[in-house]
Amino acid sequence: MRLLILIGLVLNFLSCAGSQKQSGAGAGKTSWRRVQWPKEFVDQAPSKELKLSLNQHIDYWSRQGSRQRKFAGYQYPASLSLKALRLAKGQIDRGQKPSQVFPKLFDVFVHEQQGEDFQLLLTSYYEPVIKASTVRNDKYFQPLYENPESLIAVSLRSYEKTFPGWSLWQVETPSRMRGRLNADNQVVPFYSREQIDKRGLLSGQAKVIGYVEPIDAFFLQIQGSGALEFEDGRVQTVGYANQNGHDYYAIGRALLDVIPKHKMSMGAIRDYLEGLDPKQQYEFMNLNPSYVFFRKLKGRGQTSMGTEVVDGRTLASDPKVFPRGHLSLLQFQAKGLGAISQSGTVSRFVVHQDTGGAIKGPLRADLFWGRGREAEATAGKVKNWGRVYVLIPKAAVVAD
């Protein structure tokens, strides 16, 4: 009976499973290849943020104990990464340039397809600072919900272990699905954005952190974290707590007839929405059924690894492709970014610390730019091609 219930759950969810994975579709067979350090690479971002990232990185690897890591056919203990990072941090603190330090301690690997390395599409995210109210009023009436108690998660991996026949299913499903129990105690999909915001089906079922303008709430959910500025001057950082289980849909796809593709950006979408009446705004926003719930945070927003985001250094990527917690080189085109780079290329060291609902596969990555309006203006313009070179400590041995 439990297997039949699970099959029904999967059939309910499979109709909307997979659209987030399309960003990695078409990549074909890919692999990692060790390459020479890019001779032209120069870290262009502020050293303060690099040192902060290295401290976080060192803390992460110090908690890995004696674990063995494998990547691209190589195997190495966590202690090897920790030693290399500590040496690098010490030398940089003494004034050496990162581009001189890291090549002595790390090898670099690039992702390739059919023998040729390929570029990924880089976008950027930020922490918005938005006006909020502790009470609902005519201006601030969109609630920001904490994680609802009615939202449950079903681990499909546990069913795979319990029911041997499950492995015979030749379908791609997520390892975990979210839903809720209905009146008949059956697991069904959780409420969509339209059901929550238009029909109010979550009203009274989840705590409210604060009330904001609807468009601000929509973009805050896309970013995943931000700061609420209340009437009394109090600032509360909020971060991702959970998601309703529905796939993310980029509403820009529905606006291509009014916003040319070459001008499409978060800023352009926001400007268009603000020119509509409230009913039309909700019609477009409800095209994205994905809904994010928040939690209160101290300090800055947090990554999926539990670290604070670092301006220009935190990279969101697919952990199934890119090694979690690893340092990398990032190079991308500076097109559309004004005076950020005179060379036409932006380059910097980054850390794979975060994930994203639409960041799936080897062809996507998302760079955290910073907090506030200035960061928002720049992040909205980033939709450029680039390369990621993953750093692995030297002396890693070929895995058996």
mmCIF file of C-alpha atoms in Angstrom:
data_model
loop_
_atom_site.group_PDB
_atom_site.id
_atom_site.type_symbol
_atom_site.label_atom_id
_atom_site.label_comp_id
_atom_site.label_asym_id
_atom_site.label_seq_id
_atom_site.Cartn_x
_atom_site.Cartn_y
_atom_site.Cartn_z
ATOM 1 C CA MET A 1 0.000 0.000 0.000
ATOM 2 C CA ARG A 2 2.829 2.424 0.894
ATOM 3 C CA LEU A 3 4.431 1.787 -2.504
ATOM 4 C CA LEU A 4 1.160 2.630 -4.251
ATOM 5 C CA ILE A 5 0.933 5.870 -2.289
ATOM 6 C CA LEU A 6 4.521 6.728 -3.271
ATOM 7 C CA ILE A 7 3.813 5.996 -6.938
ATOM 8 C CA GLY A 8 0.850 8.344 -6.775
ATOM 9 C CA LEU A 9 3.032 11.019 -5.216
ATOM 10 C CA VAL A 10 5.648 10.651 -7.920
ATOM 11 C CA LEU A 11 3.058 10.847 -10.702
ATOM 12 C CA ASN A 12 1.673 14.018 -9.126
ATOM 13 C CA PHE A 13 5.114 15.614 -9.079
ATOM 14 C CA LEU A 14 6.638 14.319 -12.307
ATOM 15 C CA SER A 15 4.450 16.574 -14.418
ATOM 16 C CA CYS A 16 6.462 19.527 -13.122
ATOM 17 C CA ALA A 17 9.830 17.831 -12.568
ATOM 18 C CA GLY A 18 12.769 18.686 -14.726
ATOM 19 C CA SER A 19 12.302 22.227 -16.016
ATOM 20 C CA GLN A 20 15.006 23.476 -13.668
ATOM 21 C CA LYS A 21 17.392 20.972 -15.179
ATOM 22 C CA GLN A 22 17.056 22.329 -18.671
ATOM 23 C CA SER A 23 19.892 24.787 -18.131
ATOM 24 C CA GLY A 24 22.261 21.834 -18.187
ATOM 25 C CA ALA A 25 20.593 20.050 -21.051
ATOM 26 C CA GLY A 26 22.411 19.496 -24.272
ATOM 27 C CA ALA A 27 25.832 19.388 -22.669
ATOM 28 C CA GLY A 28 26.443 15.835 -23.836
ATOM 29 C CA LYS A 29 29.106 13.721 -22.179
ATOM 30 C CA THR A 30 31.364 15.896 -20.073
ATOM 31 C CA SER A 31 34.472 15.327 -17.966
ATOM 32 C CA TRP A 32 37.197 17.195 -16.113
ATOM 33 C CA ARG A 33 40.716 17.647 -17.490
ATOM 34 C CA ARG A 34 43.836 18.914 -15.774
ATOM 35 C CA VAL A 35 45.275 21.950 -17.592
ATOM 36 C CA GLN A 36 48.018 24.532 -17.220
ATOM 37 C CA TRP A 37 47.340 27.592 -15.121
ATOM 38 C CA PRO A 38 45.955 30.423 -17.279
ATOM 39 C CA LYS A 39 48.978 32.712 -17.744
ATOM 40 C CA GLU A 40 46.861 35.815 -18.096
ATOM 41 C CA PHE A 41 44.864 35.221 -14.915
ATOM 42 C CA VAL A 42 44.848 38.120 -12.437
ATOM 43 C CA ASP A 43 42.590 38.332 -9.386
ATOM 44 C CA GLN A 44 40.723 41.600 -9.973
ATOM 45 C CA ALA A 45 38.451 41.601 -6.914
ATOM 46 C CA PRO A 46 39.330 43.220 -3.541
ATOM 47 C CA SER A 47 41.735 41.220 -1.385
ATOM 48 C CA LYS A 48 39.622 41.802 1.746
ATOM 49 C CA GLU A 49 36.860 39.549 0.408
ATOM 50 C CA LEU A 50 39.383 36.936 -0.735
ATOM 51 C CA LYS A 51 40.874 36.720 2.766
ATOM 52 C CA LEU A 52 37.374 36.384 4.228
ATOM 53 C CA SER A 53 36.592 33.570 1.790
ATOM 54 C CA LEU A 54 39.853 31.817 2.628
ATOM 55 C CA ASN A 55 39.062 31.978 6.349
ATOM 56 C CA GLN A 56 35.655 30.409 5.687
ATOM 57 C CA HIS A 57 37.304 27.854 3.429
ATOM 58 C CA ILE A 58 39.880 26.919 6.055
ATOM 59 C CA ASP A 59 37.144 26.543 8.685
ATOM 60 C CA TYR A 60 35.149 24.272 6.352
ATOM 61 C CA TRP A 61 38.083 21.969 5.605
ATOM 62 C CA SER A 62 39.181 21.862 9.256
ATOM 63 C CA ARG A 63 35.803 20.256 10.021
ATOM 64 C CA GLN A 64 36.202 17.528 7.395
ATOM 65 C CA GLY A 65 38.532 15.465 9.586
ATOM 66 C CA SER A 66 40.178 12.525 7.834
ATOM 67 C CA ARG A 67 37.651 12.314 5.014
ATOM 68 C CA GLN A 68 38.918 11.377 1.572
ATOM 69 C CA ARG A 69 37.771 13.472 -1.365
ATOM 70 C CA LYS A 70 37.629 12.356 -4.988
ATOM 71 C CA PHE A 71 37.527 14.572 -8.033
ATOM 72 C CA ALA A 72 38.353 14.070 -11.715
ATOM 73 C CA GLY A 73 39.952 10.712 -11.015
ATOM 74 C CA TYR A 74 42.125 12.046 -8.182
ATOM 75 C CA GLN A 75 41.905 11.289 -4.484
ATOM 76 C CA TYR A 76 43.172 13.355 -1.563
ATOM 77 C CA PRO A 77 42.516 13.740 2.169
ATOM 78 C CA ALA A 78 40.792 16.829 3.516
ATOM 79 C CA SER A 79 43.955 17.578 5.482
ATOM 80 C CA LEU A 80 45.837 18.158 2.216
ATOM 81 C CA SER A 81 43.404 20.883 1.167
ATOM 82 C CA LEU A 82 43.539 22.386 4.642
ATOM 83 C CA LYS A 83 47.347 22.531 4.624
ATOM 84 C CA ALA A 84 47.463 24.137 1.172
ATOM 85 C CA LEU A 85 44.859 26.747 2.101
ATOM 86 C CA ARG A 86 46.654 27.699 5.314
ATOM 87 C CA LEU A 87 49.918 28.117 3.441
ATOM 88 C CA ALA A 88 48.201 30.247 0.799
ATOM 89 C CA LYS A 89 46.482 32.436 3.385
ATOM 90 C CA GLY A 90 49.764 33.005 5.245
ATOM 91 C CA GLN A 91 51.639 34.033 2.109
ATOM 92 C CA ILE A 92 48.833 36.377 0.968
ATOM 93 C CA ASP A 93 48.724 37.960 4.439
ATOM 94 C CA ARG A 94 52.454 38.677 4.036
ATOM 95 C CA GLY A 95 51.764 40.594 0.842
ATOM 96 C CA GLN A 96 52.249 38.058 -1.950
ATOM 97 C CA LYS A 97 49.884 38.202 -4.909
ATOM 98 C CA PRO A 98 47.262 35.410 -5.114
ATOM 99 C CA SER A 99 48.175 34.763 -8.750
ATOM 100 C CA GLN A 100 51.718 33.933 -7.573
ATOM 101 C CA VAL A 101 50.722 31.912 -4.514
ATOM 102 C CA PHE A 102 48.040 29.502 -5.701
ATOM 103 C CA PRO A 103 49.856 27.989 -8.726
ATOM 104 C CA LYS A 104 52.529 26.679 -6.336
ATOM 105 C CA LEU A 105 49.972 24.861 -4.194
ATOM 106 C CA PHE A 106 47.105 23.860 -6.498
ATOM 107 C CA ASP A 107 46.498 22.247 -9.880
ATOM 108 C CA VAL A 108 43.634 23.451 -12.061
ATOM 109 C CA PHE A 109 40.964 21.445 -13.860
ATOM 110 C CA VAL A 110 38.585 22.564 -16.579
ATOM 111 C CA HIS A 111 35.291 21.034 -17.669
ATOM 112 C CA GLU A 112 35.324 19.677 -21.197
ATOM 113 C CA GLN A 113 32.917 18.158 -23.659
ATOM 114 C CA GLN A 114 34.192 15.719 -26.273
ATOM 115 C CA GLY A 115 37.792 16.791 -25.660
ATOM 116 C CA GLU A 116 37.182 20.552 -25.743
ATOM 117 C CA ASP A 117 36.606 22.836 -22.776
ATOM 118 C CA PHE A 118 33.373 24.796 -22.982
ATOM 119 C CA GLN A 119 31.941 27.937 -21.484
ATOM 120 C CA LEU A 120 29.079 28.249 -19.029
ATOM 121 C CA LEU A 121 26.468 30.956 -18.701
ATOM 122 C CA LEU A 122 27.147 33.124 -15.662
ATOM 123 C CA THR A 123 24.448 35.162 -13.961
ATOM 124 C CA SER A 124 24.604 37.062 -10.683
ATOM 125 C CA TYR A 125 22.522 37.457 -7.549
ATOM 126 C CA TYR A 126 22.507 39.947 -4.699
ATOM 127 C CA GLU A 127 20.972 40.814 -1.327
ATOM 128 C CA PRO A 128 18.198 43.383 -1.753
ATOM 129 C CA VAL A 129 17.467 45.892 0.999
ATOM 130 C CA ILE A 130 13.716 46.480 1.015
ATOM 131 C CA LYS A 131 11.277 48.523 3.056
ATOM 132 C CA ALA A 132 9.040 46.490 5.343
ATOM 133 C CA SER A 133 6.348 46.841 7.967
ATOM 134 C CA THR A 134 5.504 44.790 11.036
ATOM 135 C CA VAL A 135 1.792 45.280 10.320
ATOM 136 C CA ARG A 136 -0.186 44.961 7.112
ATOM 137 C CA ASN A 137 -1.177 48.240 5.468
ATOM 138 C CA ASP A 138 -2.169 49.631 2.063
ATOM 139 C CA LYS A 139 1.454 49.822 0.839
ATOM 140 C CA TYR A 140 3.086 46.867 2.541
ATOM 141 C CA PHE A 141 0.593 44.006 2.367
ATOM 142 C CA GLN A 142 2.535 41.050 0.932
ATOM 143 C CA PRO A 143 3.547 38.693 3.782
ATOM 144 C CA LEU A 144 6.979 37.087 3.976
ATOM 145 C CA TYR A 145 6.325 33.678 5.462
ATOM 146 C CA GLU A 146 8.502 31.543 7.665
ATOM 147 C CA ASN A 147 8.660 27.818 6.920
ATOM 148 C CA PRO A 148 5.116 26.351 7.256
ATOM 149 C CA GLU A 149 4.702 23.409 9.604
ATOM 150 C CA SER A 150 2.427 21.782 7.010
ATOM 151 C CA LEU A 151 5.269 21.588 4.457
ATOM 152 C CA ILE A 152 6.774 18.095 4.516
ATOM 153 C CA ALA A 153 9.593 16.428 2.597
ATOM 154 C CA VAL A 154 9.616 12.872 1.231
ATOM 155 C CA SER A 155 13.003 11.224 0.714
ATOM 156 C CA LEU A 156 12.892 9.044 -2.397
ATOM 157 C CA ARG A 157 16.305 7.589 -1.619
ATOM 158 C CA SER A 158 14.902 5.941 1.498
ATOM 159 C CA TYR A 159 12.174 4.316 -0.618
ATOM 160 C CA GLU A 160 14.743 3.168 -3.151
ATOM 161 C CA LYS A 161 16.547 1.286 -0.373
ATOM 162 C CA THR A 162 13.313 -0.192 1.008
ATOM 163 C CA PHE A 163 11.697 -1.193 -2.294
ATOM 164 C CA PRO A 164 14.163 -2.884 -4.723
ATOM 165 C CA GLY A 165 11.793 -2.448 -7.654
ATOM 166 C CA TRP A 166 12.122 1.303 -7.392
ATOM 167 C CA SER A 167 15.526 1.194 -9.103
ATOM 168 C CA LEU A 168 13.842 -0.229 -12.212
ATOM 169 C CA TRP A 169 12.126 3.063 -12.866
ATOM 170 C CA GLN A 170 13.903 4.734 -15.778
ATOM 171 C CA VAL A 171 12.761 8.253 -14.946
ATOM 172 C CA GLU A 172 14.710 11.190 -13.596
ATOM 173 C CA THR A 173 13.273 12.416 -10.322
ATOM 174 C CA PRO A 174 14.690 14.580 -7.528
ATOM 175 C CA SER A 175 16.008 12.754 -4.467
ATOM 176 C CA ARG A 176 13.510 14.611 -2.296
ATOM 177 C CA MET A 177 9.999 15.893 -2.940
ATOM 178 C CA ARG A 178 7.985 18.405 -0.929
ATOM 179 C CA GLY A 179 4.289 18.316 -0.283
ATOM 180 C CA ARG A 180 1.552 18.424 2.360
ATOM 181 C CA LEU A 181 -1.066 16.121 3.849
ATOM 182 C CA ASN A 182 -4.617 16.710 2.649
ATOM 183 C CA ALA A 183 -7.828 16.053 4.589
ATOM 184 C CA ASP A 184 -7.633 12.352 3.672
ATOM 185 C CA ASN A 185 -4.085 12.134 5.060
ATOM 186 C CA GLN A 186 -2.642 11.733 1.563
ATOM 187 C CA VAL A 187 0.549 13.420 0.414
ATOM 188 C CA VAL A 188 -0.175 15.961 -2.320
ATOM 189 C CA PRO A 189 1.864 18.800 -3.858
ATOM 190 C CA PHE A 190 2.252 21.871 -1.682
ATOM 191 C CA TYR A 191 0.491 25.107 -2.586
ATOM 192 C CA SER A 192 1.723 27.011 -5.639
ATOM 193 C CA ARG A 193 2.453 30.748 -5.730
ATOM 194 C CA GLU A 194 -1.022 31.440 -7.129
ATOM 195 C CA GLN A 195 -2.652 29.385 -4.380
ATOM 196 C CA ILE A 196 -0.650 31.179 -1.685
ATOM 197 C CA ASP A 197 -0.760 34.780 -2.899
ATOM 198 C CA LYS A 198 -4.058 34.967 -4.811
ATOM 199 C CA ARG A 199 -6.216 32.426 -3.024
ATOM 200 C CA GLY A 200 -4.656 32.867 0.411
ATOM 201 C CA LEU A 201 -4.522 29.145 1.187
ATOM 202 C CA LEU A 202 -1.523 29.587 3.502
ATOM 203 C CA SER A 203 -3.034 32.429 5.507
ATOM 204 C CA GLY A 204 -2.889 31.674 9.221
ATOM 205 C CA GLN A 205 -0.797 28.519 8.663
ATOM 206 C CA ALA A 206 2.676 30.086 8.820
ATOM 207 C CA LYS A 207 4.332 32.845 10.843
ATOM 208 C CA VAL A 208 4.891 36.174 9.075
ATOM 209 C CA ILE A 209 8.297 37.887 9.413
ATOM 210 C CA GLY A 210 7.048 41.140 7.921
ATOM 211 C CA TYR A 211 5.000 42.737 5.167
ATOM 212 C CA VAL A 212 6.523 44.206 1.993
ATOM 213 C CA GLU A 213 5.441 45.350 -1.449
ATOM 214 C CA PRO A 214 4.512 42.416 -3.753
ATOM 215 C CA ILE A 215 7.217 43.032 -6.369
ATOM 216 C CA ASP A 216 9.860 43.323 -3.650
ATOM 217 C CA ALA A 217 8.723 39.981 -2.226
ATOM 218 C CA PHE A 218 8.894 38.353 -5.651
ATOM 219 C CA PHE A 219 12.493 39.410 -6.304
ATOM 220 C CA LEU A 220 13.533 38.646 -2.725
ATOM 221 C CA GLN A 221 12.422 35.058 -3.306
ATOM 222 C CA ILE A 222 14.518 34.882 -6.476
ATOM 223 C CA GLN A 223 17.608 36.121 -4.620
ATOM 224 C CA GLY A 224 17.028 33.870 -1.620
ATOM 225 C CA SER A 225 18.170 36.349 1.031
ATOM 226 C CA GLY A 226 18.050 40.044 1.787
ATOM 227 C CA ALA A 227 17.571 42.706 4.425
ATOM 228 C CA LEU A 228 14.257 44.115 5.662
ATOM 229 C CA GLU A 229 14.326 47.750 6.745
ATOM 230 C CA PHE A 230 11.436 48.397 9.148
ATOM 231 C CA GLU A 231 9.771 51.723 9.999
ATOM 232 C CA ASP A 232 11.692 52.099 13.261
ATOM 233 C CA GLY A 233 15.048 51.762 11.479
ATOM 234 C CA ARG A 234 15.586 48.156 12.550
ATOM 235 C CA VAL A 235 17.224 45.987 9.881
ATOM 236 C CA GLN A 236 16.518 42.244 9.810
ATOM 237 C CA THR A 237 18.433 39.904 7.536
ATOM 238 C CA VAL A 238 16.333 37.041 6.175
ATOM 239 C CA GLY A 239 17.518 33.954 4.353
ATOM 240 C CA TYR A 240 16.196 30.903 2.573
ATOM 241 C CA ALA A 241 14.423 28.425 4.865
ATOM 242 C CA ASN A 242 12.529 26.183 2.452
ATOM 243 C CA GLN A 243 10.739 26.038 -0.880
ATOM 244 C CA ASN A 244 7.312 24.753 -1.873
ATOM 245 C CA GLY A 245 8.609 22.032 -4.201
ATOM 246 C CA HIS A 246 7.377 23.559 -7.454
ATOM 247 C CA ASP A 247 9.833 24.182 -10.267
ATOM 248 C CA TYR A 248 11.181 27.662 -10.843
ATOM 249 C CA TYR A 249 9.951 29.387 -13.990
ATOM 250 C CA ALA A 250 11.751 32.489 -15.274
ATOM 251 C CA ILE A 251 8.932 34.913 -16.108
ATOM 252 C CA GLY A 252 11.231 36.705 -18.542
ATOM 253 C CA ARG A 253 10.328 33.950 -21.010
ATOM 254 C CA ALA A 254 6.781 35.287 -21.069
ATOM 255 C CA LEU A 255 7.961 38.866 -21.634
ATOM 256 C CA LEU A 256 10.051 38.378 -24.763
ATOM 257 C CA ASP A 257 7.344 40.031 -26.845
ATOM 258 C CA VAL A 258 7.655 43.258 -24.829
ATOM 259 C CA ILE A 259 11.308 43.148 -23.709
ATOM 260 C CA PRO A 260 13.860 42.295 -26.456
ATOM 261 C CA LYS A 261 16.113 39.379 -25.557
ATOM 262 C CA HIS A 262 19.268 41.512 -25.672
ATOM 263 C CA LYS A 263 17.708 43.915 -23.139
ATOM 264 C CA MET A 264 16.288 41.265 -20.831
ATOM 265 C CA SER A 265 17.458 41.691 -17.226
ATOM 266 C CA MET A 266 16.059 41.690 -13.703
ATOM 267 C CA GLY A 267 15.914 45.473 -13.860
ATOM 268 C CA ALA A 268 13.989 45.449 -17.138
ATOM 269 C CA ILE A 269 11.514 42.879 -15.777
ATOM 270 C CA ARG A 270 11.017 44.907 -12.614
ATOM 271 C CA ASP A 271 10.449 48.121 -14.576
ATOM 272 C CA TYR A 272 7.842 46.380 -16.713
ATOM 273 C CA LEU A 273 5.997 44.914 -13.723
ATOM 274 C CA GLU A 274 5.926 48.261 -11.936
ATOM 275 C CA GLY A 275 4.142 49.743 -14.950
ATOM 276 C CA LEU A 276 1.246 47.289 -14.613
ATOM 277 C CA ASP A 277 -1.766 47.391 -12.339
ATOM 278 C CA PRO A 278 -1.672 45.045 -9.296
ATOM 279 C CA LYS A 279 -3.875 42.397 -10.920
ATOM 280 C CA GLN A 280 -1.607 42.184 -13.988
ATOM 281 C CA GLN A 281 1.483 42.096 -11.776
ATOM 282 C CA TYR A 282 0.188 39.034 -9.963
ATOM 283 C CA GLU A 283 -0.784 37.359 -13.234
ATOM 284 C CA PHE A 284 2.816 37.512 -14.438
ATOM 285 C CA MET A 285 4.413 36.673 -11.079
ATOM 286 C CA ASN A 286 2.102 33.690 -10.636
ATOM 287 C CA LEU A 287 3.539 32.182 -13.825
ATOM 288 C CA ASN A 288 6.385 31.130 -11.535
ATOM 289 C CA PRO A 289 4.785 28.573 -9.179
ATOM 290 C CA SER A 290 7.951 28.273 -7.047
ATOM 291 C CA TYR A 291 7.662 29.924 -3.633
ATOM 292 C CA VAL A 292 10.393 30.526 -1.049
ATOM 293 C CA PHE A 293 9.988 30.677 2.718
ATOM 294 C CA PHE A 294 12.407 32.592 4.939
ATOM 295 C CA ARG A 295 14.068 32.565 8.336
ATOM 296 C CA LYS A 296 15.601 35.336 10.400
ATOM 297 C CA LEU A 297 19.391 35.584 10.309
ATOM 298 C CA LYS A 298 22.085 37.452 12.181
ATOM 299 C CA GLY A 299 24.626 39.244 10.011
ATOM 300 C CA ARG A 300 24.660 38.573 6.261
ATOM 301 C CA GLY A 301 22.725 36.058 4.208
ATOM 302 C CA GLN A 302 23.824 32.444 4.365
ATOM 303 C CA THR A 303 24.847 30.029 1.651
ATOM 304 C CA SER A 304 23.605 26.451 1.363
ATOM 305 C CA MET A 305 26.814 25.448 3.193
ATOM 306 C CA GLY A 306 25.889 27.584 6.185
ATOM 307 C CA THR A 307 28.570 30.240 5.614
ATOM 308 C CA GLU A 308 27.879 33.932 5.128
ATOM 309 C CA VAL A 309 27.845 35.123 1.529
ATOM 310 C CA VAL A 310 30.949 37.036 0.441
ATOM 311 C CA ASP A 311 30.693 39.846 -2.101
ATOM 312 C CA GLY A 312 32.106 38.831 -5.464
ATOM 313 C CA ARG A 313 33.489 35.519 -4.134
ATOM 314 C CA THR A 314 30.535 33.229 -3.348
ATOM 315 C CA LEU A 315 29.571 31.094 -6.342
ATOM 316 C CA ALA A 316 26.334 29.124 -6.639
ATOM 317 C CA SER A 317 26.740 25.985 -8.748
ATOM 318 C CA ASP A 318 25.411 22.461 -9.113
ATOM 319 C CA PRO A 319 27.099 20.261 -6.456
ATOM 320 C CA LYS A 320 26.543 17.250 -8.701
ATOM 321 C CA VAL A 321 29.000 18.814 -11.157
ATOM 322 C CA PHE A 322 31.249 21.193 -9.223
ATOM 323 C CA PRO A 323 32.972 20.048 -5.998
ATOM 324 C CA ARG A 324 31.323 21.647 -3.001
ATOM 325 C CA GLY A 325 33.533 23.857 -0.846
ATOM 326 C CA HIS A 326 36.337 24.114 -3.415
ATOM 327 C CA LEU A 327 38.191 27.190 -4.563
ATOM 328 C CA SER A 328 38.064 27.992 -8.279
ATOM 329 C CA LEU A 329 39.197 30.517 -10.848
ATOM 330 C CA LEU A 330 36.365 32.340 -12.586
ATOM 331 C CA GLN A 331 36.778 34.209 -15.866
ATOM 332 C CA PHE A 332 33.880 35.790 -17.717
ATOM 333 C CA GLN A 333 33.153 38.420 -20.334
ATOM 334 C CA ALA A 334 32.790 41.983 -19.103
ATOM 335 C CA LYS A 335 30.246 42.844 -21.791
ATOM 336 C CA GLY A 336 27.620 45.230 -20.467
ATOM 337 C CA LEU A 337 29.425 45.817 -17.163
ATOM 338 C CA GLY A 338 30.885 49.238 -17.966
ATOM 339 C CA ALA A 339 34.188 50.117 -16.301
ATOM 340 C CA ILE A 340 34.412 46.968 -14.165
ATOM 341 C CA SER A 341 37.152 45.646 -16.441
ATOM 342 C CA GLN A 342 39.123 47.492 -19.118
ATOM 343 C CA SER A 343 40.495 44.235 -20.538
ATOM 344 C CA GLY A 344 37.084 42.919 -21.578
ATOM 345 C CA THR A 345 37.394 39.989 -19.151
ATOM 346 C CA VAL A 346 36.583 39.776 -15.444
ATOM 347 C CA SER A 347 38.675 37.309 -13.422
ATOM 348 C CA ARG A 348 38.767 36.366 -9.752
ATOM 349 C CA PHE A 349 39.012 33.532 -7.251
ATOM 350 C CA VAL A 350 35.642 32.193 -6.064
ATOM 351 C CA VAL A 351 34.368 29.427 -3.781
ATOM 352 C CA HIS A 352 31.601 26.907 -4.555
ATOM 353 C CA GLN A 353 29.517 27.709 -1.469
ATOM 354 C CA ASP A 354 25.964 27.989 -2.681
ATOM 355 C CA THR A 355 23.283 26.405 -4.853
ATOM 356 C CA GLY A 356 20.255 27.716 -6.755
ATOM 357 C CA GLY A 357 16.912 26.370 -7.930
ATOM 358 C CA ALA A 358 17.689 27.198 -11.570
ATOM 359 C CA ILE A 359 21.447 26.559 -11.351
ATOM 360 C CA LYS A 360 21.653 23.009 -12.666
ATOM 361 C CA GLY A 361 24.217 21.177 -14.770
ATOM 362 C CA PRO A 362 27.676 22.133 -16.069
ATOM 363 C CA LEU A 363 26.498 25.110 -18.135
ATOM 364 C CA ARG A 364 25.326 27.389 -15.306
ATOM 365 C CA ALA A 365 26.753 29.317 -12.368
ATOM 366 C CA ASP A 366 25.565 32.283 -10.306
ATOM 367 C CA LEU A 367 27.947 34.810 -8.696
ATOM 368 C CA PHE A 368 26.961 36.701 -5.548
ATOM 369 C CA TRP A 369 27.649 40.400 -6.160
ATOM 370 C CA GLY A 370 26.747 42.134 -2.892
ATOM 371 C CA ARG A 371 24.014 43.952 -0.955
ATOM 372 C CA GLY A 372 21.877 46.949 -1.869
ATOM 373 C CA ARG A 373 20.900 48.994 -4.907
ATOM 374 C CA GLU A 374 24.359 49.231 -6.460
ATOM 375 C CA ALA A 375 24.826 45.458 -6.297
ATOM 376 C CA GLU A 376 21.315 45.000 -7.678
ATOM 377 C CA ALA A 377 22.046 47.265 -10.644
ATOM 378 C CA THR A 378 25.202 45.335 -11.573
ATOM 379 C CA ALA A 379 23.916 41.821 -10.828
ATOM 380 C CA GLY A 380 20.946 42.411 -13.101
ATOM 381 C CA LYS A 381 23.277 43.001 -16.044
ATOM 382 C CA VAL A 382 25.354 39.835 -15.647
ATOM 383 C CA LYS A 383 24.375 37.254 -18.222
ATOM 384 C CA ASN A 384 27.757 36.502 -19.722
ATOM 385 C CA TRP A 385 29.781 33.526 -20.874
ATOM 386 C CA GLY A 386 32.707 32.364 -18.803
ATOM 387 C CA ARG A 387 34.886 29.508 -17.568
ATOM 388 C CA VAL A 388 35.432 27.935 -14.171
ATOM 389 C CA TYR A 389 38.767 26.302 -13.307
ATOM 390 C CA VAL A 390 38.549 24.117 -10.188
ATOM 391 C CA LEU A 391 41.565 24.093 -7.836
ATOM 392 C CA ILE A 392 42.759 20.782 -6.392
ATOM 393 C CA PRO A 393 45.735 20.589 -3.988
ATOM 394 C CA LYS A 394 48.985 19.370 -5.492
ATOM 395 C CA ALA A 395 50.109 15.879 -4.426
ATOM 396 C CA ALA A 396 46.612 14.479 -4.923
ATOM 397 C CA VAL A 397 47.021 10.907 -6.140
ATOM 398 C CA VAL A 398 45.205 9.051 -8.891
ATOM 399 C CA ALA A 399 42.229 7.250 -7.348
ATOM 400 C CA ASP A 400 41.948 3.477 -7.600
#
